[in-house]
């Protein structure tokens, strides 16, 4: 089988997103995180003030229209849990919890 390799390319998206906007979004979602007091300093240390994203920030952080099981699917998840020794009741609870997780937008 042939393998084709290409050098990496940087593509700057058309939507300018400021680091301060990203920090505000992350801080709003995780206000009690252990790293929260340091996030502004960490972000500032990158030296990056604006990034070119393919989507606007509000679109990129919007919840998707599926669940946390979108990629794996319910059937394979049930089989894996049962194979690992979960009871049927535990499998049902885990699947319900995973289905309640909103799928990421991106």
PDB file of C-alpha atoms in Angstrom:
ATOM      1  CA  UNK A   1       0.000   0.000   0.000  1.00  0.00           C
ATOM      2  CA  UNK A   2       1.352   3.396  -0.941  1.00  0.00           C
ATOM      3  CA  UNK A   3       1.559   6.197   1.592  1.00  0.00           C
ATOM      4  CA  UNK A   4       1.499   9.834   0.551  1.00  0.00           C
ATOM      5  CA  UNK A   5       2.856  12.448   2.918  1.00  0.00           C
ATOM      6  CA  UNK A   6       2.423  16.179   2.653  1.00  0.00           C
ATOM      7  CA  UNK A   7       3.954  18.931   4.731  1.00  0.00           C
ATOM      8  CA  UNK A   8       1.562  20.474   7.252  1.00  0.00           C
ATOM      9  CA  UNK A   9      -0.243  23.614   6.208  1.00  0.00           C
ATOM     10  CA  UNK A  10      -1.668  26.405   8.337  1.00  0.00           C
ATOM     11  CA  UNK A  11      -5.046  27.673   7.229  1.00  0.00           C
ATOM     12  CA  UNK A  12      -6.349  30.795   8.900  1.00  0.00           C
ATOM     13  CA  UNK A  13     -10.123  30.862   9.098  1.00  0.00           C
ATOM     14  CA  UNK A  14     -12.099  33.920   8.148  1.00  0.00           C
ATOM     15  CA  UNK A  15     -13.540  34.490  11.656  1.00  0.00           C
ATOM     16  CA  UNK A  16     -11.239  36.463  13.952  1.00  0.00           C
ATOM     17  CA  UNK A  17     -11.605  35.227  17.528  1.00  0.00           C
ATOM     18  CA  UNK A  18      -9.743  37.073  20.254  1.00  0.00           C
ATOM     19  CA  UNK A  19      -8.017  35.151  23.004  1.00  0.00           C
ATOM     20  CA  UNK A  20      -9.895  37.282  25.552  1.00  0.00           C
ATOM     21  CA  UNK A  21     -13.201  36.019  24.080  1.00  0.00           C
ATOM     22  CA  UNK A  22     -12.051  32.408  24.418  1.00  0.00           C
ATOM     23  CA  UNK A  23     -10.894  33.014  27.998  1.00  0.00           C
ATOM     24  CA  UNK A  24     -14.263  34.592  28.872  1.00  0.00           C
ATOM     25  CA  UNK A  25     -16.134  31.627  27.351  1.00  0.00           C
ATOM     26  CA  UNK A  26     -14.032  29.038  29.179  1.00  0.00           C
ATOM     27  CA  UNK A  27     -14.165  30.983  32.447  1.00  0.00           C
ATOM     28  CA  UNK A  28     -17.938  31.245  32.211  1.00  0.00           C
ATOM     29  CA  UNK A  29     -18.287  27.499  31.711  1.00  0.00           C
ATOM     30  CA  UNK A  30     -15.832  26.514  34.455  1.00  0.00           C
ATOM     31  CA  UNK A  31     -15.944  29.240  37.125  1.00  0.00           C
ATOM     32  CA  UNK A  32     -14.893  26.934  39.969  1.00  0.00           C
ATOM     33  CA  UNK A  33     -12.081  25.084  38.186  1.00  0.00           C
ATOM     34  CA  UNK A  34      -8.773  24.869  40.029  1.00  0.00           C
ATOM     35  CA  UNK A  35      -6.999  26.564  37.119  1.00  0.00           C
ATOM     36  CA  UNK A  36      -9.552  29.397  36.798  1.00  0.00           C
ATOM     37  CA  UNK A  37      -7.451  32.012  38.646  1.00  0.00           C
ATOM     38  CA  UNK A  38      -4.508  31.334  36.304  1.00  0.00           C
ATOM     39  CA  UNK A  39      -6.287  31.126  32.942  1.00  0.00           C
ATOM     40  CA  UNK A  40      -5.758  34.748  31.918  1.00  0.00           C
ATOM     41  CA  UNK A  41      -2.027  34.512  32.609  1.00  0.00           C
ATOM     42  CA  UNK A  42      -1.756  31.206  30.777  1.00  0.00           C
ATOM     43  CA  UNK A  43      -3.588  32.613  27.755  1.00  0.00           C
ATOM     44  CA  UNK A  44      -1.506  35.796  27.780  1.00  0.00           C
ATOM     45  CA  UNK A  45       1.720  33.780  27.894  1.00  0.00           C
ATOM     46  CA  UNK A  46       0.978  32.373  24.422  1.00  0.00           C
ATOM     47  CA  UNK A  47       1.410  35.803  22.888  1.00  0.00           C
ATOM     48  CA  UNK A  48      -1.540  35.114  20.592  1.00  0.00           C
ATOM     49  CA  UNK A  49      -4.170  37.845  20.648  1.00  0.00           C
ATOM     50  CA  UNK A  50      -6.365  36.758  17.735  1.00  0.00           C
ATOM     51  CA  UNK A  51      -6.933  33.452  15.951  1.00  0.00           C
ATOM     52  CA  UNK A  52      -8.512  32.809  12.574  1.00  0.00           C
ATOM     53  CA  UNK A  53     -11.276  30.245  13.130  1.00  0.00           C
ATOM     54  CA  UNK A  54     -13.424  28.540  10.534  1.00  0.00           C
ATOM     55  CA  UNK A  55     -16.558  29.336  12.585  1.00  0.00           C
ATOM     56  CA  UNK A  56     -17.529  32.304  14.754  1.00  0.00           C
ATOM     57  CA  UNK A  57     -16.993  31.644  18.476  1.00  0.00           C
ATOM     58  CA  UNK A  58     -20.727  31.564  19.248  1.00  0.00           C
ATOM     59  CA  UNK A  59     -21.255  28.867  16.612  1.00  0.00           C
ATOM     60  CA  UNK A  60     -18.254  26.810  17.692  1.00  0.00           C
ATOM     61  CA  UNK A  61     -19.394  26.659  21.333  1.00  0.00           C
ATOM     62  CA  UNK A  62     -23.076  26.047  20.608  1.00  0.00           C
ATOM     63  CA  UNK A  63     -24.282  22.588  21.635  1.00  0.00           C
ATOM     64  CA  UNK A  64     -24.745  20.074  18.870  1.00  0.00           C
ATOM     65  CA  UNK A  65     -27.925  18.204  18.078  1.00  0.00           C
ATOM     66  CA  UNK A  66     -26.914  14.745  19.242  1.00  0.00           C
ATOM     67  CA  UNK A  67     -25.751  13.037  22.413  1.00  0.00           C
ATOM     68  CA  UNK A  68     -22.476  11.879  23.891  1.00  0.00           C
ATOM     69  CA  UNK A  69     -23.063   8.522  22.177  1.00  0.00           C
ATOM     70  CA  UNK A  70     -23.132   9.933  18.679  1.00  0.00           C
ATOM     71  CA  UNK A  71     -19.791   8.459  17.622  1.00  0.00           C
ATOM     72  CA  UNK A  72     -19.947   5.070  19.326  1.00  0.00           C
ATOM     73  CA  UNK A  73     -23.652   4.363  19.152  1.00  0.00           C
ATOM     74  CA  UNK A  74     -25.867   2.809  21.817  1.00  0.00           C
ATOM     75  CA  UNK A  75     -25.449  -0.818  20.729  1.00  0.00           C
ATOM     76  CA  UNK A  76     -21.648  -0.962  20.894  1.00  0.00           C
ATOM     77  CA  UNK A  77     -21.647   1.023  24.154  1.00  0.00           C
ATOM     78  CA  UNK A  78     -24.112  -1.432  25.750  1.00  0.00           C
ATOM     79  CA  UNK A  79     -22.035  -4.395  24.577  1.00  0.00           C
ATOM     80  CA  UNK A  80     -18.811  -2.908  25.932  1.00  0.00           C
ATOM     81  CA  UNK A  81     -20.331  -2.149  29.329  1.00  0.00           C
ATOM     82  CA  UNK A  82     -21.920  -5.602  29.621  1.00  0.00           C
ATOM     83  CA  UNK A  83     -18.648  -7.243  28.566  1.00  0.00           C
ATOM     84  CA  UNK A  84     -16.859  -5.337  31.339  1.00  0.00           C
ATOM     85  CA  UNK A  85     -19.217  -6.755  33.963  1.00  0.00           C
ATOM     86  CA  UNK A  86     -21.784  -4.013  34.416  1.00  0.00           C
ATOM     87  CA  UNK A  87     -25.234  -5.196  35.454  1.00  0.00           C
ATOM     88  CA  UNK A  88     -28.140  -4.443  33.124  1.00  0.00           C
ATOM     89  CA  UNK A  89     -29.373  -1.800  35.555  1.00  0.00           C
ATOM     90  CA  UNK A  90     -25.934  -0.135  35.582  1.00  0.00           C
ATOM     91  CA  UNK A  91     -25.722  -0.328  31.786  1.00  0.00           C
ATOM     92  CA  UNK A  92     -29.107   1.404  31.506  1.00  0.00           C
ATOM     93  CA  UNK A  93     -28.026   4.151  33.920  1.00  0.00           C
ATOM     94  CA  UNK A  94     -24.725   4.746  32.106  1.00  0.00           C
ATOM     95  CA  UNK A  95     -26.407   4.854  28.687  1.00  0.00           C
ATOM     96  CA  UNK A  96     -29.025   7.303  30.001  1.00  0.00           C
ATOM     97  CA  UNK A  97     -26.268   9.529  31.407  1.00  0.00           C
ATOM     98  CA  UNK A  98     -24.306   9.447  28.147  1.00  0.00           C
ATOM     99  CA  UNK A  99     -27.403  10.251  26.113  1.00  0.00           C
ATOM    100  CA  UNK A 100     -27.999  13.305  28.314  1.00  0.00           C
ATOM    101  CA  UNK A 101     -24.609  14.779  27.431  1.00  0.00           C
ATOM    102  CA  UNK A 102     -25.012  17.232  24.545  1.00  0.00           C
ATOM    103  CA  UNK A 103     -22.837  16.436  21.564  1.00  0.00           C
ATOM    104  CA  UNK A 104     -20.148  18.966  20.794  1.00  0.00           C
ATOM    105  CA  UNK A 105     -20.747  21.306  17.879  1.00  0.00           C
ATOM    106  CA  UNK A 106     -17.256  20.908  16.470  1.00  0.00           C
TER     107      UNK A 106
END
